[in-house]
Short mmCIF file of C-alpha atoms in Angstrom, two decimals:
data_model
loop_
_atom_site.label_atom_id
_atom_site.label_comp_id
_atom_site.label_asym_id
_atom_site.label_seq_id
_atom_site.Cartn_x
_atom_site.Cartn_y
_atom_site.Cartn_z
CA MET A 1248 89.36 71.13 111.14
CA SER A 1249 92.20 72.40 110.04
CA GLU A 1250 94.31 75.09 111.48
CA PRO A 1251 94.41 78.42 109.41
CA ARG A 1252 97.50 79.02 107.30
CA ARG A 1253 100.35 81.16 109.01
CA LEU A 1254 103.11 83.48 107.37
CA VAL A 1255 106.22 82.26 108.67
CA ARG A 1256 108.18 84.46 106.48
CA ASP A 1257 109.83 87.34 108.45
CA LEU A 1258 108.35 90.45 106.91
CA THR A 1259 111.38 92.45 108.22
CA GLU A 1260 113.90 90.39 106.17
CA PRO A 1261 116.00 92.60 103.61
CA GLU A 1262 118.41 91.22 100.79
CA PRO A 1263 121.55 90.27 101.37
CA ILE A 1264 124.40 93.45 100.76
CA PRO A 1265 126.00 92.40 97.75
CA GLU A 1266 128.80 90.66 97.44
CA ALA A 1267 130.40 93.71 95.61
CA GLY A 1268 129.79 95.41 98.70
CA ILE A 1269 130.98 93.31 101.77
CA ALA A 1270 134.41 92.83 99.47
CA ARG A 1271 134.50 96.38 99.61
CA ALA A 1272 133.78 96.93 103.21
CA VAL A 1273 136.17 94.39 104.44
CA GLU A 1274 138.93 95.72 102.39
CA LEU A 1275 137.96 99.06 104.22
CA MET A 1276 137.70 97.61 107.04
CA ARG A 1277 141.20 95.86 106.75
CA SER A 1278 142.88 99.20 106.11
CA GLY A 1279 141.17 100.79 108.85
CA ARG A 1280 140.29 103.79 106.24
CA LEU A 1281 136.36 104.12 107.29
CA PHE A 1282 136.36 107.92 107.58
CA ARG A 1283 135.21 109.46 104.47
CA TYR A 1284 137.81 112.32 103.98
CA GLY A 1285 141.86 110.95 103.66
CA GLU A 1286 143.78 114.06 105.56
CA MET A 1287 146.73 112.78 103.16
CA GLY A 1288 144.94 113.37 99.91
CA ALA A 1289 141.69 111.91 98.32
CA ASP A 1290 143.10 108.16 99.32
CA GLN A 1291 139.62 106.67 99.18
CA LEU A 1292 136.58 108.10 97.37
CA ASP A 1293 133.68 105.71 97.67
CA VAL A 1294 131.41 108.56 99.51
CA SER A 1295 132.45 110.96 96.84
CA LEU A 1296 131.95 108.23 93.87
CA LEU A 1297 128.40 106.85 95.64
CA GLU A 1298 127.52 110.75 95.31
CA THR A 1299 127.91 111.39 91.87
CA GLU A 1300 126.47 108.24 90.67
CA PHE A 1301 123.52 109.27 92.81
CA ALA A 1302 123.13 113.01 91.16
CA ALA A 1303 122.82 111.18 88.37
CA PHE A 1304 120.65 108.07 89.26
CA ALA A 1305 118.37 111.15 90.51
CA GLY A 1306 118.49 113.34 88.06
CA ARG A 1307 120.00 115.74 89.61
CA ARG A 1308 123.20 118.04 89.71
CA TYR A 1309 124.43 117.40 93.44
CA CYS A 1310 124.63 115.05 96.12
CA VAL A 1311 125.94 114.95 99.40
CA ALA A 1312 126.04 112.36 101.15
CA VAL A 1313 125.21 112.01 105.00
CA ASN A 1314 124.74 109.99 107.70
CA SER A 1315 120.92 109.91 107.83
CA GLY A 1316 117.46 110.41 105.34
CA GLY A 1317 116.34 112.22 108.85
CA CYS A 1318 119.97 114.69 108.58
CA ALA A 1319 119.07 115.09 104.98
CA LEU A 1320 115.98 116.57 106.06
CA PHE A 1321 117.48 119.12 108.48
CA LEU A 1322 120.31 119.82 106.02
CA ALA A 1323 117.69 120.66 103.26
CA LEU A 1324 115.98 123.15 105.57
CA LYS A 1325 119.21 125.04 106.49
CA VAL A 1326 120.25 125.71 102.73
CA ALA A 1327 117.11 126.45 101.72
CA GLY A 1328 117.30 129.58 104.58
CA VAL A 1329 114.90 128.43 106.92
CA ALA A 1330 115.44 130.24 109.92
CA PRO A 1331 114.41 129.61 114.00
CA GLY A 1332 110.46 130.04 114.28
CA ASP A 1333 109.84 129.92 110.59
CA PRO A 1334 106.46 128.06 109.72
CA VAL A 1335 106.87 125.05 107.56
CA LEU A 1336 104.43 123.31 106.02
CA VAL A 1337 104.39 119.26 106.06
CA ASN A 1338 101.55 116.92 105.16
CA GLY A 1339 99.86 115.09 107.72
CA PHE A 1340 100.71 111.18 106.23
CA THR A 1341 104.24 111.16 107.34
CA LEU A 1342 106.72 109.39 109.94
CA ALA A 1343 108.35 111.24 112.95
CA PRO A 1344 111.66 111.92 111.72
CA VAL A 1345 110.14 114.60 109.43
CA PRO A 1346 108.77 116.98 111.89
CA GLY A 1347 111.13 116.29 113.50
CA ALA A 1348 113.75 117.35 111.25
CA ILE A 1349 111.54 120.78 111.21
CA LEU A 1350 112.08 121.24 115.01
CA HIS A 1351 115.58 120.25 114.28
CA ALA A 1352 115.82 123.61 112.12
CA ALA A 1353 114.02 125.29 115.07
CA ALA A 1354 111.18 125.77 112.68
CA ARG A 1355 107.51 125.55 113.40
CA PRO A 1356 105.44 122.25 111.89
CA VAL A 1357 102.25 123.65 110.27
CA ILE A 1358 100.40 120.32 109.29
CA VAL A 1359 98.19 119.95 106.01
CA GLU A 1360 95.69 118.03 105.55
CA ILE A 1361 95.26 114.59 103.84
CA GLY A 1362 92.61 113.21 101.69
CA THR A 1363 91.36 109.42 101.60
CA ASP A 1364 93.74 108.52 99.20
CA TYR A 1365 96.44 109.23 101.53
CA VAL A 1366 98.62 112.32 100.01
CA ILE A 1367 98.58 116.34 100.53
CA ASP A 1368 95.27 118.08 100.14
CA PRO A 1369 96.22 121.06 97.32
CA ASP A 1370 93.34 123.30 98.52
CA ASP A 1371 94.33 122.67 102.62
CA LEU A 1372 97.77 123.51 101.23
CA ARG A 1373 96.51 127.14 100.10
CA ARG A 1374 94.54 127.78 102.70
CA LYS A 1375 97.61 126.89 105.31
CA ALA A 1376 100.28 128.40 103.18
CA GLN A 1377 97.83 132.09 103.69
CA ALA A 1378 97.34 131.64 107.25
CA SER A 1379 101.05 130.72 108.38
CA GLY A 1380 102.84 132.84 106.00
CA ALA A 1381 105.01 130.04 105.28
CA ARG A 1382 107.57 130.07 102.76
CA VAL A 1383 108.76 126.53 102.75
CA LEU A 1384 106.50 123.46 102.07
CA MET A 1385 108.07 119.87 103.34
CA LEU A 1386 106.47 117.19 100.93
CA SER A 1387 106.46 113.69 102.07
CA HIS A 1388 105.69 111.12 99.65
CA MET A 1389 104.75 108.77 102.26
CA ARG A 1390 105.60 105.34 102.00
CA GLY A 1391 105.47 106.29 98.05
CA HIS A 1392 102.31 107.66 97.33
CA ILE A 1393 102.37 110.23 95.45
CA ALA A 1394 100.19 113.34 95.18
CA ASP A 1395 98.98 115.52 92.29
CA MET A 1396 102.30 117.42 91.33
CA GLY A 1397 101.38 119.45 89.16
CA ALA A 1398 98.42 120.64 91.75
CA VAL A 1399 101.23 121.03 94.46
CA MET A 1400 103.46 122.57 92.54
CA ALA A 1401 100.93 125.38 91.09
CA VAL A 1402 99.73 126.08 94.67
CA ALA A 1403 103.79 126.79 95.25
CA GLU A 1404 104.22 128.93 92.63
CA GLU A 1405 100.76 130.98 93.59
CA CYS A 1406 101.65 130.84 97.42
CA GLY A 1407 105.63 131.27 96.80
CA LEU A 1408 106.34 128.16 98.40
CA ALA A 1409 110.18 126.21 98.29
CA VAL A 1410 109.09 122.57 98.25
CA ILE A 1411 111.46 120.25 99.69
CA GLU A 1412 110.49 116.68 99.21
CA ASP A 1413 111.00 113.83 101.28
CA CYS A 1414 111.41 110.86 99.34
CA ALA A 1415 112.64 108.27 102.05
CA HIS A 1416 109.66 106.15 100.10
CA ALA A 1417 109.82 107.10 96.71
CA MET A 1418 113.18 106.14 95.27
CA CYS A 1419 112.86 105.77 91.47
CA ALA A 1420 108.98 107.17 91.48
CA SER A 1421 107.84 109.44 88.84
CA TRP A 1422 104.82 112.07 88.18
CA GLN A 1423 103.80 112.01 84.75
CA GLY A 1424 107.48 111.19 83.39
CA ARG A 1425 108.69 113.06 85.60
CA ALA A 1426 111.24 111.52 88.29
CA ILE A 1427 110.06 112.10 92.05
CA GLY A 1428 113.11 114.10 93.72
CA THR A 1429 113.14 117.07 90.67
CA PHE A 1430 110.33 119.02 91.34
CA GLY A 1431 111.61 120.72 94.34
CA VAL A 1432 114.21 122.98 95.38
CA ALA A 1433 116.04 119.74 96.82
CA ALA A 1434 114.86 116.23 97.71
CA ALA A 1435 115.85 113.95 100.57
CA PHE A 1436 116.80 109.92 100.17
CA SER A 1437 117.29 107.71 103.04
CA ALA A 1438 119.62 104.58 103.20
CA GLN A 1439 117.61 102.72 106.12
CA THR A 1440 117.80 99.06 106.38
CA TYR A 1441 113.82 98.96 105.83
CA LYS A 1442 114.52 101.42 102.67
CA HIS A 1443 115.42 100.87 99.10
CA LEU A 1444 118.85 100.74 99.79
CA ASN A 1445 120.13 99.67 102.75
CA ALA A 1446 123.21 101.21 104.48
CA GLY A 1447 121.64 99.86 107.92
CA GLU A 1448 121.46 103.86 107.86
CA GLY A 1449 122.54 106.78 105.11
CA GLY A 1450 121.11 109.41 103.60
CA PHE A 1451 121.05 111.60 100.57
CA LEU A 1452 120.51 115.56 99.65
CA VAL A 1453 120.37 116.30 95.97
CA LEU A 1454 119.91 119.56 94.25
CA ASP A 1455 120.76 121.91 91.76
CA ASP A 1456 121.99 125.38 92.93
CA PRO A 1457 125.33 125.72 93.66
CA ALA A 1458 124.71 128.17 96.65
CA MET A 1459 122.79 125.91 97.98
CA ALA A 1460 125.28 122.71 97.53
CA ALA A 1461 128.51 124.48 98.68
CA ARG A 1462 126.82 125.27 102.27
CA ALA A 1463 125.02 121.78 102.41
CA ILE A 1464 128.57 120.35 101.93
CA LEU A 1465 130.37 122.90 104.46
CA HIS A 1466 127.26 122.04 107.24
CA SER A 1467 127.75 118.34 106.15
CA GLY A 1468 131.00 118.44 108.19
CA SER A 1469 133.85 118.28 105.20
CA TYR A 1470 136.09 120.41 107.28
CA MET A 1471 138.66 121.82 104.82
CA LEU A 1472 138.87 119.27 102.81
CA HIS A 1473 135.72 119.62 100.22
CA GLY A 1474 138.28 119.39 97.00
CA GLN A 1475 137.63 115.58 97.58
CA HIS A 1476 133.91 116.16 96.66
CA LEU A 1477 133.48 114.58 93.43
CA SER A 1478 130.12 115.95 93.25
CA SER A 1479 130.89 120.10 94.19
CA PRO A 1480 129.75 123.10 92.80
CA GLY A 1481 133.48 124.16 92.95
CA GLU A 1482 135.18 125.99 94.91
CA ALA A 1483 134.32 129.47 94.15
CA ALA A 1484 130.77 128.11 95.51
CA LEU A 1485 132.75 126.88 98.59
CA ALA A 1486 135.05 129.78 99.18
CA ALA A 1487 131.70 132.38 99.14
CA ALA A 1488 130.04 130.36 101.70
CA GLY A 1489 133.34 130.08 103.62
CA ASP A 1490 133.77 130.84 107.33
CA HIS A 1491 129.89 131.68 107.50
CA VAL A 1492 128.63 127.55 107.21
CA PRO A 1493 128.76 125.71 110.84
CA ASN A 1494 129.90 122.22 110.65
CA PHE A 1495 127.20 120.16 111.85
CA SER A 1496 129.07 116.53 111.64
CA MET A 1497 126.57 114.30 109.61
CA ARG A 1498 128.88 112.64 106.71
CA MET A 1499 128.27 109.11 105.50
CA THR A 1500 130.99 106.94 106.24
CA ALA A 1501 133.05 105.26 103.41
CA LEU A 1502 131.68 102.05 104.91
CA ALA A 1503 128.21 102.63 104.27
CA ALA A 1504 129.37 103.83 100.57
CA ALA A 1505 130.69 100.86 99.90
CA MET A 1506 128.01 98.74 101.05
CA LEU A 1507 125.18 101.20 98.63
CA ARG A 1508 127.31 101.46 95.52
CA PRO A 1509 126.80 97.62 93.84
CA GLN A 1510 122.82 98.43 95.56
CA LEU A 1511 122.14 101.16 93.49
CA LYS A 1512 122.61 99.18 89.79
CA GLU A 1513 120.39 96.72 91.18
CA LEU A 1514 117.50 99.23 92.20
CA PRO A 1515 115.64 98.78 88.81
CA ARG A 1516 115.19 94.89 88.98
CA ARG A 1517 114.08 95.46 93.14
CA VAL A 1518 111.86 98.13 92.39
CA ALA A 1519 110.31 95.86 89.76
CA ARG A 1520 109.64 93.09 92.02
CA TRP A 1521 108.67 95.12 94.89
CA ASN A 1522 105.88 96.57 92.52
CA ALA A 1523 105.39 93.57 91.82
CA ILE A 1524 105.16 91.80 95.52
CA HIS A 1525 102.53 95.62 96.12
CA ASP A 1526 99.98 95.17 93.29
CA ARG A 1527 99.45 91.28 93.72
CA ILE A 1528 98.79 91.47 98.23
CA ALA A 1529 96.76 94.74 97.06
CA ALA A 1530 94.67 92.95 94.59
CA GLY A 1531 94.13 90.14 97.17
CA LEU A 1532 92.87 92.85 99.58
CA GLN A 1533 90.50 94.03 97.16
CA ARG A 1534 88.11 90.85 97.52
CA SER A 1535 87.06 92.25 100.98
CA GLN A 1536 84.57 94.37 101.32
CA HIS A 1537 85.82 95.53 104.24
CA LEU A 1538 89.49 96.70 103.13
CA HIS A 1539 90.35 100.05 100.44
CA VAL A 1540 93.36 100.50 99.09
CA PRO A 1541 93.36 103.88 97.31
CA GLU A 1542 93.89 104.05 93.31
CA ARG A 1543 97.16 105.20 92.54
CA GLY A 1544 96.07 107.89 89.72
CA GLY A 1545 97.74 110.56 87.10
CA GLY A 1546 100.38 108.30 85.62
CA GLN A 1547 102.61 107.98 89.00
CA ALA A 1548 105.27 105.28 88.76
CA TYR A 1549 105.66 104.10 92.52
CA SER A 1550 108.13 101.90 94.00
CA ALA A 1551 106.28 100.29 96.85
CA THR A 1552 108.00 98.52 99.97
CA SER A 1553 104.91 98.46 101.41
CA VAL A 1554 100.80 97.92 101.46
CA GLN A 1555 98.42 100.81 102.60
CA PHE A 1556 94.70 99.78 102.94
CA SER A 1557 92.16 101.26 105.11
CA VAL A 1558 89.19 99.66 107.25
CA SER A 1559 86.34 101.14 108.06
CA GLY A 1560 83.03 100.92 110.16
CA LEU A 1561 84.92 99.65 113.04
CA GLU A 1562 85.65 100.51 116.95
CA ALA A 1563 89.27 100.63 117.83
CA ALA A 1564 89.20 97.93 120.35
CA GLU A 1565 87.42 95.90 117.09
CA ILE A 1566 90.92 97.03 114.83
CA GLU A 1567 92.96 96.27 117.31
CA ARG A 1568 91.53 92.64 117.47
CA PHE A 1569 91.74 92.23 113.74
CA LEU A 1570 95.19 93.28 114.15
CA GLY A 1571 95.70 90.80 116.82
CA LEU A 1572 94.30 87.91 115.01
CA ALA A 1573 96.58 88.58 112.00
CA ARG A 1574 99.55 88.91 114.07
CA THR A 1575 99.20 85.16 115.35
CA ARG A 1576 99.10 84.36 111.81
CA GLY A 1577 102.01 85.52 111.05
CA VAL A 1578 101.14 89.41 109.76
CA PRO A 1579 102.12 92.44 112.05
CA ILE A 1580 100.27 94.98 110.84
CA LYS A 1581 101.23 98.59 111.56
CA TRP A 1582 98.12 100.84 112.38
CA PHE A 1583 98.47 104.71 112.12
CA GLY A 1584 95.09 105.54 114.13
CA ALA A 1585 96.54 103.97 117.60
CA GLU A 1586 96.14 105.56 120.84
CA ARG A 1587 99.86 105.52 121.34
CA GLN A 1588 102.38 105.76 118.92
CA THR A 1589 104.45 101.95 118.76
CA GLY A 1590 107.44 101.28 116.66
CA PHE A 1591 107.86 103.45 114.13
CA THR A 1592 104.35 104.43 113.31
CA SER A 1593 103.19 107.39 114.30
CA ALA A 1594 100.22 110.16 113.50
CA PRO A 1595 100.26 114.04 114.48
CA ARG A 1596 97.95 113.55 117.30
CA HIS A 1597 101.16 112.15 118.87
CA TRP A 1598 103.58 114.76 117.84
CA ARG A 1599 102.87 117.12 120.77
CA TYR A 1600 106.44 118.95 120.47
CA ALA A 1601 104.77 120.28 117.10
CA GLY A 1602 102.35 122.43 119.27
CA ASP A 1603 98.88 122.92 118.79
CA GLN A 1604 97.26 122.18 115.01
CA GLY A 1605 93.52 123.00 115.44
CA ALA A 1606 91.62 119.65 114.49
CA LEU A 1607 92.88 118.44 111.46
CA ALA A 1608 89.74 116.54 111.32
CA PRO A 1609 89.83 115.15 107.66
CA THR A 1610 93.79 113.73 108.62
CA HIS A 1611 92.58 112.49 112.03
CA ARG A 1612 89.85 110.31 110.15
CA VAL A 1613 91.61 108.67 107.61
CA LEU A 1614 94.78 107.76 109.82
CA ALA A 1615 92.10 106.12 112.34
CA SER A 1616 91.53 103.47 109.88
CA LEU A 1617 95.03 103.50 107.95
CA CYS A 1618 96.91 100.01 108.22
CA ASP A 1619 100.72 99.23 106.72
CA ILE A 1620 102.42 95.78 105.87
CA ARG A 1621 106.14 96.04 105.09
CA THR A 1622 106.81 93.63 101.90
CA PRO A 1623 110.38 92.99 101.75
CA VAL A 1624 111.39 92.13 98.09
CA THR A 1625 111.86 88.47 98.67
CA LEU A 1626 108.65 87.82 99.19
CA SER A 1627 107.47 85.23 96.76
CA ASP A 1628 103.75 85.28 95.13
CA GLU A 1629 102.23 82.71 96.95
CA ASP A 1630 103.43 84.74 100.41
CA CYS A 1631 101.97 87.68 98.99
CA ASP A 1632 98.68 85.49 98.36
CA LEU A 1633 98.78 83.88 102.20
CA ILE A 1634 99.67 87.40 103.45
CA ALA A 1635 96.07 88.97 101.50
CA GLU A 1636 94.26 85.67 102.84
CA ILE A 1637 95.28 86.28 106.35
CA VAL A 1638 94.37 89.73 106.30
CA ARG A 1639 90.52 89.39 104.25
CA GLU A 1640 90.08 86.52 106.86
CA SER A 1641 91.12 88.19 110.36
CA ILE A 1642 89.16 91.42 108.96
CA GLU A 1643 85.78 89.09 107.86
CA THR A 1644 86.19 87.70 111.46
CA VAL A 1645 85.87 90.96 113.41
CA ALA A 1646 83.14 92.16 111.05
CA ALA A 1647 81.14 88.80 110.86
CA ASP A 1648 81.13 89.29 115.21
CA ARG A 1649 80.20 92.64 114.72
CA VAL A 1650 76.85 91.95 112.75
CA ALA A 1651 76.22 88.79 115.13
CA SER A 1652 76.74 90.99 118.45
CA ASN A 1653 74.18 93.94 116.79
CA GLY A 1654 72.07 90.75 115.53
CA LYS A 1655 71.62 92.82 112.29
CA GLN A 1656 73.88 93.25 109.25
CA THR A 1657 75.90 96.11 109.32
CA THR A 1658 77.40 97.74 106.36
CA LEU A 1659 80.86 98.49 106.16
CA LEU A 1660 81.66 101.22 103.57
CA PRO A 1661 85.76 102.48 102.15
CA ALA A 1662 87.06 105.45 104.29
#
């Protein structure tokens, strides 16, 4: 009998930085001028130009570039007026930097339930908003899964919630033709290596309100050189903020901006390929009765850099065996139901720092079976088919062994 086929691709492999970005980065390194501000004047404008370009790309008036997506989330909370001890609503399917940003602002996370489609439950959002008295929702478009934004924004209006969008996995996404990142008072994007843009680390805060933009520029650490910002609400707005806004030193470097600017132009091509990869793998996974890939409804346009699916009918030890079988064949799978947080993956029950959140039974039930595969844009169609084949065969091996051990057929239903 022949050995099972194995994937030999590295699922953490990014695309190379475009040559134009490499050339500009080398030029900057030779000059030594890596700081975004020039003390003798605006002698290099890489970050300011990127901010202007990204604001236009995102469909917002202003952009402030910072050193991580988490910093952008924290900055959004500060300029939205969140004070120490304030409750901030956040959906339960997200990554640790999101509740981390809330704690960074000395606020208090209030976790909202998710449904089997992995997105926020509008009914629980209303309940938690009314019970907590929260005035801010940090809505995480986790892994590019877009909630019913009509329903979410209706609850936000009803309950007086300012919405901050976490768009780390939703660059180029939209809901019924409207760009994700334009629904709330502010939105944060990421340029970490495994996101849509790659500077190693970096983030963007986009918004429309001039007073909020002025505070964001000052908070980010402009010193008194904010005149070098091209994406700016102007000197009057900055002067009004004046001495009341502390410097948090979270600027993006010129080197990061130099690498990012050429990538912005490449995004439409990359997103089209990412979605083709996602859809091909998802279709392959759906050929197994033991795997469930939620439908993305409501006219959402996504930009998926990973694939999520649920398994059900298996105990934790059986899921761990399934993950091990896939891993030995070259397909590492993240699991949000693991007892301990691993790598980048965690769940609300791991966030002890977030305080007592109550039962959160629906969210824990969904995350207990939720799995995630990173999908680099360099995957070929053959790679996609092999990934789906390996996942199917691994889960079916475990399911068959469960049936054999029970001595009878067990029906596995979607989560």
